Coordinates of C-alpha atoms and ligand atoms in Angstrom, one line a residue:
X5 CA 6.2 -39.5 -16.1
X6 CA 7.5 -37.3 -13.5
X7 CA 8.1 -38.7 -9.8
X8 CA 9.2 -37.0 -7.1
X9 CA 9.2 -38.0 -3.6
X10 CA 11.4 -36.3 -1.9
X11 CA 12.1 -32.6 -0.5
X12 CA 14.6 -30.1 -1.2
X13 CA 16.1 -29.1 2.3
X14 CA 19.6 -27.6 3.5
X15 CA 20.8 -28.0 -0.3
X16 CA 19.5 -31.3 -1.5
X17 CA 16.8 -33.7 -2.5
X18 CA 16.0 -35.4 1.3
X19 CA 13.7 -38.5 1.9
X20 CA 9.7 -37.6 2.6
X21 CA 8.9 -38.8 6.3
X22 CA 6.0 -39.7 4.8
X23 CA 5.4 -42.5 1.6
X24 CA 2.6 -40.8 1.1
X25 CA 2.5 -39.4 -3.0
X26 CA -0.1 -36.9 -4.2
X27 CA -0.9 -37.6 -8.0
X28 CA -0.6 -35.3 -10.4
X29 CA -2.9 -35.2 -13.7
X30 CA -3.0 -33.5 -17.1
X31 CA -6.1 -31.8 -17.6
X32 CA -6.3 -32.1 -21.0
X33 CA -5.8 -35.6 -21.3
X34 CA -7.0 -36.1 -18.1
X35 CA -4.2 -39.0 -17.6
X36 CA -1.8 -39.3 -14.6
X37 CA 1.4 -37.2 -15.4
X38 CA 3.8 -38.2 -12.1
X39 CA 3.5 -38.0 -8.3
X40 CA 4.7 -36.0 -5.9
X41 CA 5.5 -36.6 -1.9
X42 CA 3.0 -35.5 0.5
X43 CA 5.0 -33.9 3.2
X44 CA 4.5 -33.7 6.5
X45 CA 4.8 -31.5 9.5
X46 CA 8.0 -33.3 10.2
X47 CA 9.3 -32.3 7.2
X48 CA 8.5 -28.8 7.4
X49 CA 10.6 -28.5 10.8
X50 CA 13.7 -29.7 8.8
X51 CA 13.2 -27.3 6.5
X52 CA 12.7 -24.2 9.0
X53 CA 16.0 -25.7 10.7
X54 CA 17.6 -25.5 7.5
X55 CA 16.4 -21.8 6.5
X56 CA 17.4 -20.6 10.0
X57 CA 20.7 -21.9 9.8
X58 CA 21.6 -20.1 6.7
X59 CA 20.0 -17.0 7.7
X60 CA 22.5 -15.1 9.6
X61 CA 25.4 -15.8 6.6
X62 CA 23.0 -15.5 3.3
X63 CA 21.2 -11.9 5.2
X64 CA 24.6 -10.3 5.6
X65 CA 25.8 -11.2 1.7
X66 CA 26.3 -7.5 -0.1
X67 CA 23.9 -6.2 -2.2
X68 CA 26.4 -7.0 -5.1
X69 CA 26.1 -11.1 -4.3
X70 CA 22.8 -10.8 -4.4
X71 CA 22.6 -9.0 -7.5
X72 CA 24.2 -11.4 -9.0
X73 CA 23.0 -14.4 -7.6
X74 CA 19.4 -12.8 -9.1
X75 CA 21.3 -13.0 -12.7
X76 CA 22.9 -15.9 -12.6
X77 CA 19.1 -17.7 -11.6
X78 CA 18.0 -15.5 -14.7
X79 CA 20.2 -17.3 -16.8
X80 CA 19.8 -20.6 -16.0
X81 CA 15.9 -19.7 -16.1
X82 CA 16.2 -19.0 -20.0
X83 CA 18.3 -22.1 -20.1
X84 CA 15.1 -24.1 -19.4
X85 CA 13.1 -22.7 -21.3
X86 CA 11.6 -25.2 -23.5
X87 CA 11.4 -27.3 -20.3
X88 CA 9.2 -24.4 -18.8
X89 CA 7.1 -24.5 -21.5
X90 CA 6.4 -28.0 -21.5
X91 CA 6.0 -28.8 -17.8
X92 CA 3.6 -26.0 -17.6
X93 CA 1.3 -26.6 -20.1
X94 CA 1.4 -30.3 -19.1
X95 CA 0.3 -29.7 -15.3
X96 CA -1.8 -26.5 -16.2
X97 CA -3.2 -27.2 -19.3
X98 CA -2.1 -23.5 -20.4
X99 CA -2.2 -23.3 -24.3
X100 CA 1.4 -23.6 -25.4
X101 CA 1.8 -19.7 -27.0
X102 CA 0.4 -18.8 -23.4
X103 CA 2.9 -21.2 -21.5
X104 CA 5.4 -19.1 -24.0
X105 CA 4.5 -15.6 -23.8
X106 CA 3.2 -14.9 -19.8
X107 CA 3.8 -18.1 -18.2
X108 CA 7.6 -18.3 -18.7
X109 CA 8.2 -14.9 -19.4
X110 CA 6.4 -13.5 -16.1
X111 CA 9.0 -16.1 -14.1
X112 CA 11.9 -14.8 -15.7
X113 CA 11.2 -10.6 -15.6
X114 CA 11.0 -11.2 -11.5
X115 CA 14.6 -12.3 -11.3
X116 CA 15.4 -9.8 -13.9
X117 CA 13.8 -6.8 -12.4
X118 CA 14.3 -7.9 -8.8
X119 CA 18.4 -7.3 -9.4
X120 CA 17.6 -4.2 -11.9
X121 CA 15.7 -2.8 -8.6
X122 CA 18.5 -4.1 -6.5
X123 CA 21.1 -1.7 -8.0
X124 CA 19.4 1.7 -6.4
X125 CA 17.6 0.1 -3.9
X126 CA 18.9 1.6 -0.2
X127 CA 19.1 -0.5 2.7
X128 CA 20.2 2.6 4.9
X129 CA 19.3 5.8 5.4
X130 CA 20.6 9.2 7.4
X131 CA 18.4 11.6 9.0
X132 CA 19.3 14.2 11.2
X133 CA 18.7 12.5 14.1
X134 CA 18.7 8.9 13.4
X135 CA 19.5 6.6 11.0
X136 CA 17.7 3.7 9.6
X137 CA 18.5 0.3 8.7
X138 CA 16.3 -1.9 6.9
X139 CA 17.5 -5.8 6.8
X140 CA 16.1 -8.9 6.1
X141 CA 12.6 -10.3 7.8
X142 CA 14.1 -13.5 8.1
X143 CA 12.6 -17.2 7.8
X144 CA 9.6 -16.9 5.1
X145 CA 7.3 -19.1 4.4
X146 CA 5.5 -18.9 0.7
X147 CA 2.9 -20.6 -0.4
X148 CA 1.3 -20.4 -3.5
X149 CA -1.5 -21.3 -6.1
X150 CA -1.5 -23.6 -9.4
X151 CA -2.9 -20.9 -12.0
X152 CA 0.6 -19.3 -12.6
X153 CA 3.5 -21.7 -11.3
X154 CA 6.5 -20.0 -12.4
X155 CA 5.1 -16.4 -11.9
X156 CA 3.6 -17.0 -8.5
X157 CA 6.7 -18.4 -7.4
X158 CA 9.2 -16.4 -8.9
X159 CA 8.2 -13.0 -7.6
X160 CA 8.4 -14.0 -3.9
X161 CA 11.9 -15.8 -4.7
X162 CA 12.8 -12.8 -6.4
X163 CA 12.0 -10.3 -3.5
X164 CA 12.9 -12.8 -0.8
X165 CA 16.2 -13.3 -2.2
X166 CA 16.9 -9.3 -3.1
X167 CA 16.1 -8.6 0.5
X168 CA 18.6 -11.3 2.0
X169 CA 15.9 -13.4 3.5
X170 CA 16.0 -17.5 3.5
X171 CA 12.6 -19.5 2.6
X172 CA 10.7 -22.5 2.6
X173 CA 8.4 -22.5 -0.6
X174 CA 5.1 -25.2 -0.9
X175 CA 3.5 -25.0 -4.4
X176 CA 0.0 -25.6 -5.1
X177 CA -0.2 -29.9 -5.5
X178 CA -2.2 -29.4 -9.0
X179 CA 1.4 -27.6 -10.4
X180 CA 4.6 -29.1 -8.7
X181 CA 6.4 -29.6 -11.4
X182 CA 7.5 -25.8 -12.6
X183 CA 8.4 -25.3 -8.8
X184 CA 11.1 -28.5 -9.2
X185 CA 12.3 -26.9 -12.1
X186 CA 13.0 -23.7 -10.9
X187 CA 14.3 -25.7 -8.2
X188 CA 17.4 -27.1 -10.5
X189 CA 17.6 -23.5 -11.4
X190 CA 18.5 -22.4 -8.1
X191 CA 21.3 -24.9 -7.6
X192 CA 23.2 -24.2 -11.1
X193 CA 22.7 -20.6 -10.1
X194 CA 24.8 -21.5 -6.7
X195 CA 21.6 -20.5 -4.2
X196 CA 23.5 -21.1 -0.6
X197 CA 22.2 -24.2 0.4
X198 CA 19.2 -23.9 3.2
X199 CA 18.7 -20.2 1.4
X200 CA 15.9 -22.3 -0.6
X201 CA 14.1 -25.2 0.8
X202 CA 11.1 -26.6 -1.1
X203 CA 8.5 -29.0 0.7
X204 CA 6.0 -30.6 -1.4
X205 CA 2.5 -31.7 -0.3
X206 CA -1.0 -30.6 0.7
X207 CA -2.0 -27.3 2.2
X208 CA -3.7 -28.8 4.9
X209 CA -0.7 -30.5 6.6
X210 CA 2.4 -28.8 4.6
X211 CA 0.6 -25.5 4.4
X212 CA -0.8 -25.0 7.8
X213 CA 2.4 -26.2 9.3
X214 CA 4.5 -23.1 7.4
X215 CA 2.0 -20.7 8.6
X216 CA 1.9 -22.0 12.0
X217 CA 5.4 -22.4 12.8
X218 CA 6.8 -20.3 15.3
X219 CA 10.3 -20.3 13.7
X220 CA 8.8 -18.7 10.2
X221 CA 9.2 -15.2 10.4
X222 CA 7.1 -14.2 7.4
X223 CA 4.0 -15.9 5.2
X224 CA 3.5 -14.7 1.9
X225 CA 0.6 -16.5 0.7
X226 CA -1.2 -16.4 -2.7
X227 CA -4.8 -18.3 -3.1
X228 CA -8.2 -18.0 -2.0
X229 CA -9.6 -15.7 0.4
X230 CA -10.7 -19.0 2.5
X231 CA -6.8 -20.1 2.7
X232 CA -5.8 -15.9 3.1
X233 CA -8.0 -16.3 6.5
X234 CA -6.6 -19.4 7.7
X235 CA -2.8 -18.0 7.5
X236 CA -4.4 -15.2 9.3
X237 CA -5.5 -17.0 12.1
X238 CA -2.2 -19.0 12.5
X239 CA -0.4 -16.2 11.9
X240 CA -1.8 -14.3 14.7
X241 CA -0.7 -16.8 17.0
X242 CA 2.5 -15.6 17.1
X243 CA 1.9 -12.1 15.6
X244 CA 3.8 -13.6 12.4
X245 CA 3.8 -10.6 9.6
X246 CA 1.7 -12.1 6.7
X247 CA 1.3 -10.9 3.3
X248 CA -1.8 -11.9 1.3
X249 CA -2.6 -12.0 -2.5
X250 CA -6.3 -13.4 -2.8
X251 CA -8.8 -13.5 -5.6
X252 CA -10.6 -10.6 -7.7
X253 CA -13.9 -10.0 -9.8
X254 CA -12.9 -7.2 -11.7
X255 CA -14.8 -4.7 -13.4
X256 CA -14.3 -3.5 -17.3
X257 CA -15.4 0.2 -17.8
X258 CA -16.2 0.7 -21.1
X259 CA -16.8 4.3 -22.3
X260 CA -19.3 5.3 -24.7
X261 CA -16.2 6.6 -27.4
X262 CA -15.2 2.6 -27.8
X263 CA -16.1 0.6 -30.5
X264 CA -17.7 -2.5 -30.2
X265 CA -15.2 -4.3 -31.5
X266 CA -12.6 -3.5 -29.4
X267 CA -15.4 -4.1 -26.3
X268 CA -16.2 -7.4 -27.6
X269 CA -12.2 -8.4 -27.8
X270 CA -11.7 -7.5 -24.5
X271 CA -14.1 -9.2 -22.9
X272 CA -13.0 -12.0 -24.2
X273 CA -9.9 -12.7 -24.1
X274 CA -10.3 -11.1 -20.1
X275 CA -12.3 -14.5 -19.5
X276 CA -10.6 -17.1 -22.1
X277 CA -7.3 -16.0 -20.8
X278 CA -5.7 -18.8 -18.6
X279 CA -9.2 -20.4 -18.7
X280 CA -10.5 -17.9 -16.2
X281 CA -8.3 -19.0 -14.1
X282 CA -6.7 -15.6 -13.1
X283 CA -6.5 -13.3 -10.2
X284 CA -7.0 -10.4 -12.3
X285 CA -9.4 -11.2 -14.7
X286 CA -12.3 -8.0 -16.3
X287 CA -14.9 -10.7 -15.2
X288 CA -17.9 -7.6 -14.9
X289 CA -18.0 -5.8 -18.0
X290 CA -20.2 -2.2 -17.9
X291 CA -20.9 -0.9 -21.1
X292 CA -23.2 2.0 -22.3
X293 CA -27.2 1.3 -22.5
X294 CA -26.8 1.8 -26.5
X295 CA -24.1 -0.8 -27.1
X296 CA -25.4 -3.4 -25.1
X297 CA -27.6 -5.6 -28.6
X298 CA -24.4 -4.7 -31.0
X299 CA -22.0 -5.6 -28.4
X300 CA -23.6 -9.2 -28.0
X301 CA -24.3 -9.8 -31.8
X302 CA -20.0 -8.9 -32.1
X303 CA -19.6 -11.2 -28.7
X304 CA -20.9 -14.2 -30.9
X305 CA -19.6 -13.1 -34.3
X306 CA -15.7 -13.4 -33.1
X307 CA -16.0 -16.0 -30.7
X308 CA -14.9 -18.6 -32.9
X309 CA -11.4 -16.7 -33.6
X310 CA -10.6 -17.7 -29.6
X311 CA -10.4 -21.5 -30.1
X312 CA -10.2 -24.0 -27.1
X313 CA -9.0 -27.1 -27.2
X314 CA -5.4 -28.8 -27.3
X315 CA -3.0 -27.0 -25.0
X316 CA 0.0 -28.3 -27.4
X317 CA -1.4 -26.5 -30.5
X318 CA -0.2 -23.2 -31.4
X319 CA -3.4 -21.8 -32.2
X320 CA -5.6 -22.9 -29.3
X321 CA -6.5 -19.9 -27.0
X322 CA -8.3 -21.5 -24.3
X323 CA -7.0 -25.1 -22.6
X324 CA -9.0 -26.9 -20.4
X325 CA -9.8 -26.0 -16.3
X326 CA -7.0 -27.2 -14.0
X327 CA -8.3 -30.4 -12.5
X328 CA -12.1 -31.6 -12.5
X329 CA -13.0 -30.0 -9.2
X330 CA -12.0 -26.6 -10.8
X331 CA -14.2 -27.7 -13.9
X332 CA -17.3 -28.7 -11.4
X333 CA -17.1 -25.5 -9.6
X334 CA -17.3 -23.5 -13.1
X335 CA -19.9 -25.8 -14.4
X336 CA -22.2 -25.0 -10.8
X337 CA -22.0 -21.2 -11.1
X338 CA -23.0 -21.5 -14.7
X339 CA -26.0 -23.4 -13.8
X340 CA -26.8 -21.1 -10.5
X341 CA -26.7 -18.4 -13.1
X342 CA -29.0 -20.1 -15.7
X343 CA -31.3 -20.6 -12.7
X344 CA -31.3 -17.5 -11.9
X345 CA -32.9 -16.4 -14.8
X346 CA -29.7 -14.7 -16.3
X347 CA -29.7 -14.5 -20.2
X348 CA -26.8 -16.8 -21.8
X349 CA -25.2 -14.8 -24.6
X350 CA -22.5 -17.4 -25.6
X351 CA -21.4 -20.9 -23.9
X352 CA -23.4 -22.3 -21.0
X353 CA -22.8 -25.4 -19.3
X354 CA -21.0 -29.0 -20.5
X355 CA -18.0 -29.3 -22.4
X356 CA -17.9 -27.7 -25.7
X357 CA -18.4 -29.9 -29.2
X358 CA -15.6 -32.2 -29.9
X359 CA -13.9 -31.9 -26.3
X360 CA -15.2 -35.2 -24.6
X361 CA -11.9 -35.9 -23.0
X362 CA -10.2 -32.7 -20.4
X363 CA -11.9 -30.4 -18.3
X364 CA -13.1 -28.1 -21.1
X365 CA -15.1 -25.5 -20.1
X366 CA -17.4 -23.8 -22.4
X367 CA -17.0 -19.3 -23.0
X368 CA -19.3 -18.4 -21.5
X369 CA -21.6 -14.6 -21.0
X370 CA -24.6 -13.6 -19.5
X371 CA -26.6 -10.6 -19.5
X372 CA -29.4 -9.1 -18.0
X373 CA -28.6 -10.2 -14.5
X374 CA -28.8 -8.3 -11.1
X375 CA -25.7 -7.0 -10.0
X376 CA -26.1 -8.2 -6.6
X377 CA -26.3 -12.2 -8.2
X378 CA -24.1 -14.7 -6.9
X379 CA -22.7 -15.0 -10.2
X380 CA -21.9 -11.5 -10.3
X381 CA -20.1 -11.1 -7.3
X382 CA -18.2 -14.6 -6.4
X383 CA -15.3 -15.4 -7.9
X384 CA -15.6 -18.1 -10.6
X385 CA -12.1 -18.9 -11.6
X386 CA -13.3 -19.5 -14.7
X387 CA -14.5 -18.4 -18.5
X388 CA -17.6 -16.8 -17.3
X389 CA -18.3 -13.0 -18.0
X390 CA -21.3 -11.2 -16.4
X391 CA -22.5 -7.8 -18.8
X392 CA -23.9 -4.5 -17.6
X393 CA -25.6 -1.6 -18.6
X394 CA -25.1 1.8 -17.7
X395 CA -26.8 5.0 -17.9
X396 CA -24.2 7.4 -16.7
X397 CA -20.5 7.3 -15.7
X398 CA -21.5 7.6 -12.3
X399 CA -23.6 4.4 -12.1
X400 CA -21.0 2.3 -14.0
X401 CA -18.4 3.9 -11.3
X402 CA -20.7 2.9 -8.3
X403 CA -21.4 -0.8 -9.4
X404 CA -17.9 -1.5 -10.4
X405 CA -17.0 -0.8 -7.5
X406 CA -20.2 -2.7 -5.5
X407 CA -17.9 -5.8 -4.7
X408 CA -15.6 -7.3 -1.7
X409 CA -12.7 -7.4 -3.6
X410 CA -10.2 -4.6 -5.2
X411 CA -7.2 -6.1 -7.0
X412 CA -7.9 -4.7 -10.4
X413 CA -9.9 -3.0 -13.1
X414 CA -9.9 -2.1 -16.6
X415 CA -11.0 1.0 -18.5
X416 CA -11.7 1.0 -21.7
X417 CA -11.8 4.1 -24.5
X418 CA -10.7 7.1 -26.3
X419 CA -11.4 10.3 -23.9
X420 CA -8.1 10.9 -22.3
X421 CA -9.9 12.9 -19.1
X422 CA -12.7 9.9 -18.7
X423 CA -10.2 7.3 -19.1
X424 CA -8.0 9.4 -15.9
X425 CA -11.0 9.7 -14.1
X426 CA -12.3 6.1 -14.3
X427 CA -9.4 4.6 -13.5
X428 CA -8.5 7.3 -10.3
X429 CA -12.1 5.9 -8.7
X430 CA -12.0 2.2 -9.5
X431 CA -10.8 1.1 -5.7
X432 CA -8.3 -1.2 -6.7
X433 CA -4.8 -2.1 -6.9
X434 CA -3.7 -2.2 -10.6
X435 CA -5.9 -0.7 -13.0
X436 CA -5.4 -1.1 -16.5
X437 CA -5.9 1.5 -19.4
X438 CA -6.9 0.0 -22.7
X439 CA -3.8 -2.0 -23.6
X440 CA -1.5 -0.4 -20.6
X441 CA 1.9 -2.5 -20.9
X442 CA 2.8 -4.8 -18.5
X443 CA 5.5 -3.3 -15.9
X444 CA 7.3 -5.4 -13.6
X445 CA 9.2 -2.6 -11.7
X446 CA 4.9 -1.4 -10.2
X447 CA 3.7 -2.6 -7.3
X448 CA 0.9 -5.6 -7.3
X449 CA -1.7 -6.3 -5.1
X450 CA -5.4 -5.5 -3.8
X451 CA -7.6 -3.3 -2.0
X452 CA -10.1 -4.8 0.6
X453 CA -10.7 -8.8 0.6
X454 CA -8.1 -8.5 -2.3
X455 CA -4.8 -9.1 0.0
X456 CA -2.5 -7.4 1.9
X457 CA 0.6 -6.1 0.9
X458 CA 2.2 -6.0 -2.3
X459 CA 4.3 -7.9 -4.7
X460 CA 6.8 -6.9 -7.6
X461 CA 9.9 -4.6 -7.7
X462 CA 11.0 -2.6 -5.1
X463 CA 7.3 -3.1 -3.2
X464 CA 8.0 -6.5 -3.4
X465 CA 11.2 -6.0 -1.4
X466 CA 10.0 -3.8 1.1
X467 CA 7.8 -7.0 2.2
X468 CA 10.8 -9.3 2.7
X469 CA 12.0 -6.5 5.2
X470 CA 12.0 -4.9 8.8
X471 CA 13.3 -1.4 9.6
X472 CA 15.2 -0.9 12.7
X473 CA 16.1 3.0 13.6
X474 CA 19.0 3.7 15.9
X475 CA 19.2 7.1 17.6
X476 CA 22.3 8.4 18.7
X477 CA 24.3 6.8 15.6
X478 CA 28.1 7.8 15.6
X479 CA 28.3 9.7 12.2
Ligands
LIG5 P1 -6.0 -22.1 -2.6 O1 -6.2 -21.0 -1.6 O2 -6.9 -23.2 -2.6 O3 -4.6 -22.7 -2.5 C1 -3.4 -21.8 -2.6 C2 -2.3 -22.5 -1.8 O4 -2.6 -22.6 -0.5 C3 -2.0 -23.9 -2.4 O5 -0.6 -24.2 -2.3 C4 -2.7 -24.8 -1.3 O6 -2.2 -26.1 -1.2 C5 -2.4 -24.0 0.0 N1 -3.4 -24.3 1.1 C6 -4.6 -24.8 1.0 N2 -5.1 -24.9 2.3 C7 -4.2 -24.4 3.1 C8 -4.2 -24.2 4.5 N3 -5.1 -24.6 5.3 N4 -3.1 -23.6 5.0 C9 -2.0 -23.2 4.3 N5 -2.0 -23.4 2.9 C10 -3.1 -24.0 2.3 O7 -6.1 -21.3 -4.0 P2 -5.9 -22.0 -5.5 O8 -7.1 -22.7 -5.8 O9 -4.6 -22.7 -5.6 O10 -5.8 -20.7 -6.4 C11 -6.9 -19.9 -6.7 C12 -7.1 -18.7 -5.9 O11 -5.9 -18.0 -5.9 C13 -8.1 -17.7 -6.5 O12 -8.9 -17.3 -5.4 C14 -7.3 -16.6 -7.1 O13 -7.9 -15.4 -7.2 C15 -6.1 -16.6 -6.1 N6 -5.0 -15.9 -6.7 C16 -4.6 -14.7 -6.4 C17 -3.6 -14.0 -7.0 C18 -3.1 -12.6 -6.6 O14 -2.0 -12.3 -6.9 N7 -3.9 -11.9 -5.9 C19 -2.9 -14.7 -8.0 C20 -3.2 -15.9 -8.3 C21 -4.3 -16.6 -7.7

């Protein structure tokens, strides 16, 4: 059992003014797993006293301290590992070999990429008639979701700390626990204390305080749209810079020159993958008129191969949703689209055979649906995939790109030119060309109701900074 009631301000674990606790539960097992303090606004105001403090002394460290501050948190990241791994998949419910592979490993190439980008990244510049400093933004205040923990987190530390800037971090309630982790990280990897200040609690009071107060420079916020507009609002109080990460319902381009299989496999593990339960799921899938019947039969024919179940066994693909709300939510828009008249091609609602105990959610497809359907153009945040059919390129091009969001999209296929030419028109920010390896060093983030800004490598950075010019510089 984990418990946890107190804050990490000004370098240590400090008292909640509150006795409240938040509980924390294992989806899977659907048991109580450890508490957590449910901060207040009181709390928060320590914590921005504490991260202005160290400001002035942690924003005029050399790029070299920094650099090697970013290692040294590296290394006591892969220390943990195993930890990782298990705290994860016990507050997520992410299959183990998923906790593994992109939980963990997402966390740890932030640190790592943040100090590779460090190395040639120039804080100064000389023009003919001025010269330009760029330095840190300040006090930031990051708030973030449950579906990654480490990753979410990691890649604003990472950025925040490259650019010299101190913070006050408040993870999502549902996933506390990888946050407190990395939070023993930070302190074997000497972080200055009041560089990193960790409140724990609800977004309501916690949250809303950070991107309220008029001491926090900065508010780099990943979550739902509803929260993105909220930080907005506060935000403009005090003309605070924000930068948002919000949600997605991608679309999946699939070219006529694919094969079914390899249509079939990518749908599916775009919705299995984390549950649903990620920003950038292929949750619209546009396939050719012809392919549509052969593309279902395969749908159904490898669907057993993506098992869900047990988070703790190797083999499971899929876990369970993150809490029961999350499962409700999934299990509604199923229904809505059920009611709607939409044909189910696999899963539908209830918990799939065998799972009575966790939030299990069942794989789930429709077809012949209107594009303009509620199901089809809210995000789920969950395994449910929504199939189209397309005539031309052109259609397929137009309807993916019928939506309020614009964080990413996936193309599909052999033709090098269609494959260019899909993904130059998608309007969105990280398009992904049949199996396109990941790349930490590129920018991240969306087009319209997507976000605002960008995350990751050097992009990342820029966030964390202002840029001054001064005229008339002695040379
Ligand atoms: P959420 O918006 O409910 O919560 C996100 C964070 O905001 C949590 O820490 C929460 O406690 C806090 N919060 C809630 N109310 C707040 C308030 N009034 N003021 C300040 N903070 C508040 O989102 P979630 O359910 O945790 O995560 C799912 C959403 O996150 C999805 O929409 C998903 O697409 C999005 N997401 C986006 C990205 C991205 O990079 N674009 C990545 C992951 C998740």
């Amino acid at each position: 059992m984990y418990h946890y009631t107190k804050h990490f301000i000004n370098g240590e674990w400090v008292e909640s003014t509150n006795n409240e606790t938040i509980d924390v539960i294992n989806p899977a097992t659907e048991q109580k797993i450890g508490t957590i303090s449910s901060g207040t606004k009181e709390d928060v105001d320590k914590a921005v006293k504490a991260a202005r403090a160290a400001f002035l002394s942690f924003s005029n460290t050399t790029k070299e301290e920094r650099i090697q501050l970013l290692e040294n948190i590296a290394r006591e990241y892969e220390k943990r590992k195993d930890n990782f791994i298990k705290v994860i998949t016990e507050e997520l419910g992410s299959p183990v070999s998923f906790s593994e592979k992109t939980q963990y490993a997402m966390g740890l190439n932030h640190f790592k990429e943040a100090a590779k980008v460090l190395r040639d990244f120039d804080f100064s510049e000389q023009r003919e008639h001025s010269y330009i400093q760029k330095e840190a933004i300040g006090v930031a205040g990051l708030i973030t979701p449950w579906n990654f923990p480490t990753n979410q987190v990691a890649t604003k530390l990472a950025s925040a700390f490259a650019a010299g800037s101190t913070v006050i971090l408040k993870p999502a309630s549902q996933t506390p626990f990888a946050a407190i982790l990395l939070t023993e990280v930070l302190q074997k990897a000497g972080v200055p204390n009041g560089v990193f200040n960790l409140v724990n609690g609800s977004g309501s009071i916690v949250g809303n305080a950070i991107s309220s107060h008029p001491d926090v420079d900065f508010v780099s916020f990943t979550g739902s749209g509803q929260v993105g507009t909220k930080i907005m609002e506060n935000a403009a109080q005090d003309i605070k810079k924000i930068a948002l990460e919000l949600g997605g319902k991608s679309p999946i381009v699939v070219l006529e020159d694919t094969d079914v299989e390899t249509a079939a496999r990518t749908a599916i593990s775009n919705i299995a993958k984390n549950t649903g339960q990620v920003c950038t799921a292929g949750t619209r899938i546009f396939i050719p008129k012809a392919m549509h019947d052969p593309f279902v039969e395969k749908v159904k024919k490898l669907l057993p191969e993506y098992p869900v179940g047990d988070p703790k066994d190797r083999d499971t693909f899929m876990g369970p949703q993150v809490s029961k709300d999350q499962w409700q939510t999934v299990q509604d828009y199923i229904q809505l689209g059920i009611d709607n008249g939409a044909e189910l091609i696999v899963g539908g609602t209830g918990k799939p055979d065998g799972l009575t105990t966790g939030y299990y959610s069942k794989i789930t497809m429709f077809t012949h649906l209107d594009h303009n359907d509620t199901i089809a153009q809210e995000e789920i945040f969950g395994p449910v995939m929504t199939v189209f059919t397309y005539d031309t390129l052109e259609e397929a091009i137009e309807l993916a790109n019928t939506t309020i969001y614009g964080l990413a999209g996936y193309v599909v296929g052999k033709d090098p030119k269609q494959l260019a030419n899909v993904a130059k028109r998608i309007r969105a920010g990280r398009i992904t060309i049949n199996e396109g390896k990941a790349d930490f060093s590129a920018p991240f983030g969306g087009f319209k109701q997507s976000g605002i800004g960008r995350e990751w490598g050097d992009y990342g950075i820029e966030e964390f900074l202002e840029i001054k010019t001064i005229l008339g510089m002695p040379k």
